[in-house]
Each structure stands twice: as C-alpha cells, then as structure tokens.
Short mmCIF file of C-alpha atoms in Angstrom, two decimals:
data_model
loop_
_atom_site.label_atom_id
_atom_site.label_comp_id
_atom_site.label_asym_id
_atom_site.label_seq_id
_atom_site.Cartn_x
_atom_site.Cartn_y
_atom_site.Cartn_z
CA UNK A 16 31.25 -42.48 -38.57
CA UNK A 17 32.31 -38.93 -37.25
CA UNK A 18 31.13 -39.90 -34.11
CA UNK A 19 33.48 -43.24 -34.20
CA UNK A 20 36.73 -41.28 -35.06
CA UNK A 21 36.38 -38.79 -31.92
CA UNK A 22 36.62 -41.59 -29.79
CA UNK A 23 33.36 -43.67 -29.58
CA UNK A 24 29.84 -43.18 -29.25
CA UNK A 25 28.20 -39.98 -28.13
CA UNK A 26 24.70 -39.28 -27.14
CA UNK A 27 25.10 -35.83 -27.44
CA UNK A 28 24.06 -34.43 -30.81
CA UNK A 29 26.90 -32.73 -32.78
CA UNK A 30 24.52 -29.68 -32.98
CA UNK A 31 24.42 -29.25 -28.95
CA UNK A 32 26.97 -27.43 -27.41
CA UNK A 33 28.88 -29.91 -24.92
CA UNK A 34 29.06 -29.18 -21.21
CA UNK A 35 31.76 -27.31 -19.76
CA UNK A 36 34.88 -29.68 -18.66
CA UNK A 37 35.89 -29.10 -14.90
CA UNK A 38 38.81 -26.49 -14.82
CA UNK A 39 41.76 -27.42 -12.71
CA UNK A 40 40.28 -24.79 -10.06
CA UNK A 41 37.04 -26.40 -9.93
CA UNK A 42 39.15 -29.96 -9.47
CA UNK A 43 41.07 -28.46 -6.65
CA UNK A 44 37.99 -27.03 -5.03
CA UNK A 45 35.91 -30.09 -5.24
CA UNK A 46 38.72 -32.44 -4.02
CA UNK A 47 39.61 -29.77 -1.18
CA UNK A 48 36.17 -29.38 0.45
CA UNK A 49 35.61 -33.13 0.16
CA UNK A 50 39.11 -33.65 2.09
CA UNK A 51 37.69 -31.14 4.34
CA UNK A 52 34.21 -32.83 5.17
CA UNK A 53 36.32 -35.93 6.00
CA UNK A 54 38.28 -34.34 8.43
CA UNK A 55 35.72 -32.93 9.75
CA UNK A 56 33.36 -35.60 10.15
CA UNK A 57 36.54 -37.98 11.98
CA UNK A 58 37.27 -34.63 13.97
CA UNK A 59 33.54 -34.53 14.95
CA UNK A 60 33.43 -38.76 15.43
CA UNK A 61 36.57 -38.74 17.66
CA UNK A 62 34.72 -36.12 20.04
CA UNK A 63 31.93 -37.93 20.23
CA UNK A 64 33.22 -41.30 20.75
CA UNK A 65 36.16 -39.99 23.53
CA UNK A 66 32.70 -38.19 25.53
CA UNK A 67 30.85 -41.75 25.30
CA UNK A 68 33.47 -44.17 25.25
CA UNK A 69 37.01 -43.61 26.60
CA UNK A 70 38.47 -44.23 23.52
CA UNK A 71 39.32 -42.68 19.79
CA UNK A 72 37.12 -44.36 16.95
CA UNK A 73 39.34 -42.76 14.43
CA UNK A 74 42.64 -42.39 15.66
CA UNK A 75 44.57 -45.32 16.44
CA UNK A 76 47.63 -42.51 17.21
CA UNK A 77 45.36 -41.40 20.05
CA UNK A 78 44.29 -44.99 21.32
CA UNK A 79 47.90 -46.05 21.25
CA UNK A 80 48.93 -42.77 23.20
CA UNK A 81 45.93 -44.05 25.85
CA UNK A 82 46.88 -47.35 25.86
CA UNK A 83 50.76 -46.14 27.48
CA UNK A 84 48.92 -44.04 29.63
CA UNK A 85 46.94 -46.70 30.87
CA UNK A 86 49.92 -49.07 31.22
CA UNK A 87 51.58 -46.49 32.98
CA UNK A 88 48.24 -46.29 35.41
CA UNK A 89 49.03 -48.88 38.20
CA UNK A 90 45.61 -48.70 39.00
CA UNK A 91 44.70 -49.63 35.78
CA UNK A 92 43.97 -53.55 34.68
CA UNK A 93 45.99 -54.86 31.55
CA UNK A 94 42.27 -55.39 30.30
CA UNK A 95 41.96 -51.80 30.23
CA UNK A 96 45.19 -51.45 28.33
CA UNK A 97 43.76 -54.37 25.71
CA UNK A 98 40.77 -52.59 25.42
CA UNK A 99 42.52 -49.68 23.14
CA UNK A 100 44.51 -52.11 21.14
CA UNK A 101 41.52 -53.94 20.14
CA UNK A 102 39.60 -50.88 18.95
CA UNK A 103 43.49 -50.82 16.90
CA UNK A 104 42.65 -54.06 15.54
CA UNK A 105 38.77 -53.57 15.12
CA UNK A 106 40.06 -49.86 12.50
CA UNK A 107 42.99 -52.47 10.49
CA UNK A 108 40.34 -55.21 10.34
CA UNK A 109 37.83 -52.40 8.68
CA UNK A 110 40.39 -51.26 5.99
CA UNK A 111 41.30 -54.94 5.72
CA UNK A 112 38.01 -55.82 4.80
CA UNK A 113 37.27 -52.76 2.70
CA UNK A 114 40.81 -53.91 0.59
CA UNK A 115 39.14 -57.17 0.17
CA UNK A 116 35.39 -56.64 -0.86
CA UNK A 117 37.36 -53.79 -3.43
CA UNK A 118 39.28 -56.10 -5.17
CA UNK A 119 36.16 -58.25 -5.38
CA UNK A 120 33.51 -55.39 -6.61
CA UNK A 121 35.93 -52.62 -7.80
CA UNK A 122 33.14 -50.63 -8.38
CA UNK A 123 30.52 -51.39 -5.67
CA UNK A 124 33.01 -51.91 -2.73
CA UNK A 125 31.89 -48.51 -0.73
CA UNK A 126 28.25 -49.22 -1.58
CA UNK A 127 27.99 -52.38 -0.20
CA UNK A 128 30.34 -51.82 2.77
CA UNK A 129 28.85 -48.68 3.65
CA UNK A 130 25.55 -50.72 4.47
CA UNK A 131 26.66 -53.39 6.16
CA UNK A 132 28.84 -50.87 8.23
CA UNK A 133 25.24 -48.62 8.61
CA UNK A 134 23.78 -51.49 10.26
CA UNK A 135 26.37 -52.27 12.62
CA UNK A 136 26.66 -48.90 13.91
CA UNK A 137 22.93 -49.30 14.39
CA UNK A 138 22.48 -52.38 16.08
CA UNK A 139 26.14 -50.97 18.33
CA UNK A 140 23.48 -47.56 19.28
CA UNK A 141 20.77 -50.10 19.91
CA UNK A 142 22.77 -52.59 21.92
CA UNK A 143 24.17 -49.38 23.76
CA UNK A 144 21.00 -47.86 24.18
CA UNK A 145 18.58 -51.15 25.19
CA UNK A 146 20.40 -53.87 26.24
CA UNK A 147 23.28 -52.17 28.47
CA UNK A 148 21.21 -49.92 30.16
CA UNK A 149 18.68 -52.81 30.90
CA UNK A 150 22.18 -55.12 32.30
CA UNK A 151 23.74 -52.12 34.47
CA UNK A 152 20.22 -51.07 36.60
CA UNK A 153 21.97 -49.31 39.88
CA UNK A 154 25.55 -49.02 38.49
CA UNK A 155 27.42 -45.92 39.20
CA UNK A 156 28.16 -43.84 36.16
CA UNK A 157 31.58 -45.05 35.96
CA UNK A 158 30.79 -48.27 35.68
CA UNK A 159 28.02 -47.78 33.19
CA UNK A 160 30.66 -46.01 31.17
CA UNK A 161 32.71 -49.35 31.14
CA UNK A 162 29.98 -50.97 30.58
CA UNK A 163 29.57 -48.85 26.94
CA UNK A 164 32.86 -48.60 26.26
CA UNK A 165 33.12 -51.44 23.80
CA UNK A 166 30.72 -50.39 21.30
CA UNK A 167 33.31 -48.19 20.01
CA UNK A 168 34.85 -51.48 18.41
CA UNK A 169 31.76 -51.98 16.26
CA UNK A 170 32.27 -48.41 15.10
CA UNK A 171 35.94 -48.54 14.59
CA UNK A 172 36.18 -50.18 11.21
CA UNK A 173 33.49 -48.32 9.52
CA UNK A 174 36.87 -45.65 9.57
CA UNK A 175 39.71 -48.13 9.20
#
C-alpha cells in the first residue's frame, strides 16, 4: 500500500537506493550531442550524395538553389531542372509518410520506417552498383553520372 500512494507500482525494493535522476546538465548534454550527430551525419550525407549524384539528399534549400541554377543554364534540359524538384518531393513524401505510419504506431513508427527505409537505400546501392553499371558499358563518365543520379530519390525520404 506504500508503494500505491507514491504513485504506482515499483519494482525497486524500498530498501535499495534508487538511481540517480538525470540533472538538467546531463539533459542538455545528451540532447546536445544527439542534435550534433544529426547534423553531422546530414552534413556528412549531403557530401556524399553532391560527389555521387549532382544533387542534395538532405537539403531541399540546396536542391532548390540548383534547380535556378539549372534553369538559368540554357544548356541545361527542363528534365534536368525536374530532376531536383523531384528529389523535393521524394524528402516531403518521406516526412509525409513518417507523419502517417506515427499516428498509426505512435510508438513503433521509427522502428518500422527505419527498415523499410534500410532496405531501400540498399536495393538504391545495389541498383547503382549492378544494374547501372551493367546498362551504361562504354559511357563517358558524365553520362554514367546521369545515369546514377536518380538514386538519390530513393535516399531522399529516409531524411524528409
């Protein structure tokens, strides 16, 4: 009954000390260095996927800056200019879906999209890796970069 009046039940004998509670500093730390592993892991993702791709996977600032410079381009195709606002719509449709599967598993959302979105990134490396190189035999490097350039829209919503 002393156990029901501080709030429910607790497995932790009243004899045993109870574990420290996280000070604020501790709070700020943890939530701080978390914040910064994020930014650096989209810092580190948007490096990568400019070098392979042409095109921001994180940053649909930076795709809609390329997307004006590529309208601007008049060598430039207005394929080339769709190209950066679908990787737009490929990050919105990722937080879209996110939004969705949350409200249906509140507590399981990240879990469950975090796999799916693992095995599209893997079968977008494979696809890359296998089947592109197999379809652009005696390209030139430019056009083999084309040619990869829209993976990036299978890794775009894994960030949106």
């Amino acid at each position: 009954s002393s156990q029901l009046s501080r709030g429910g039940f607790c497995p932790i004998a009243t004899s045993q000390a109870r574990p420290p509670m996280p000070t604020s500093w501790t709070v700020w730390l943890e939530h701080r260095g978390v914040a910064a592993a994020f930014a650096f892991i989209g810092g580190f993702s948007d490096v990568i996927s400019v070098e392979r791709y042409g095109a921001f996977a994180t940053m649909c600032t930076g795709n809609t800056i390329m997307a004006g410079r590529t309208l601007a381009d008049p060598k430039k195709s207005l394929v080339d200019v769709l190209f950066y606002f679908i990787i737009i719509a490929c990050f919105f449709g990722g937080a879209v879906l996110f939004h969705v599967v949350s409200l249906r598993c509140p507590q399981r959302a990240a879990t469950y999209l975090g796999a799916v979105m693992a095995i599209v990134v893997i079968v977008c490396e494979v696809a890359q890796r296998y089947i592109v190189d197999v379809a652009v035999v005696g390209l030139e490097v430019v056009e083999i970069r084309n040619a990869y350039r829209w993976t990036v829209c299978g890794i775009a919503p894994l960030f949106g």
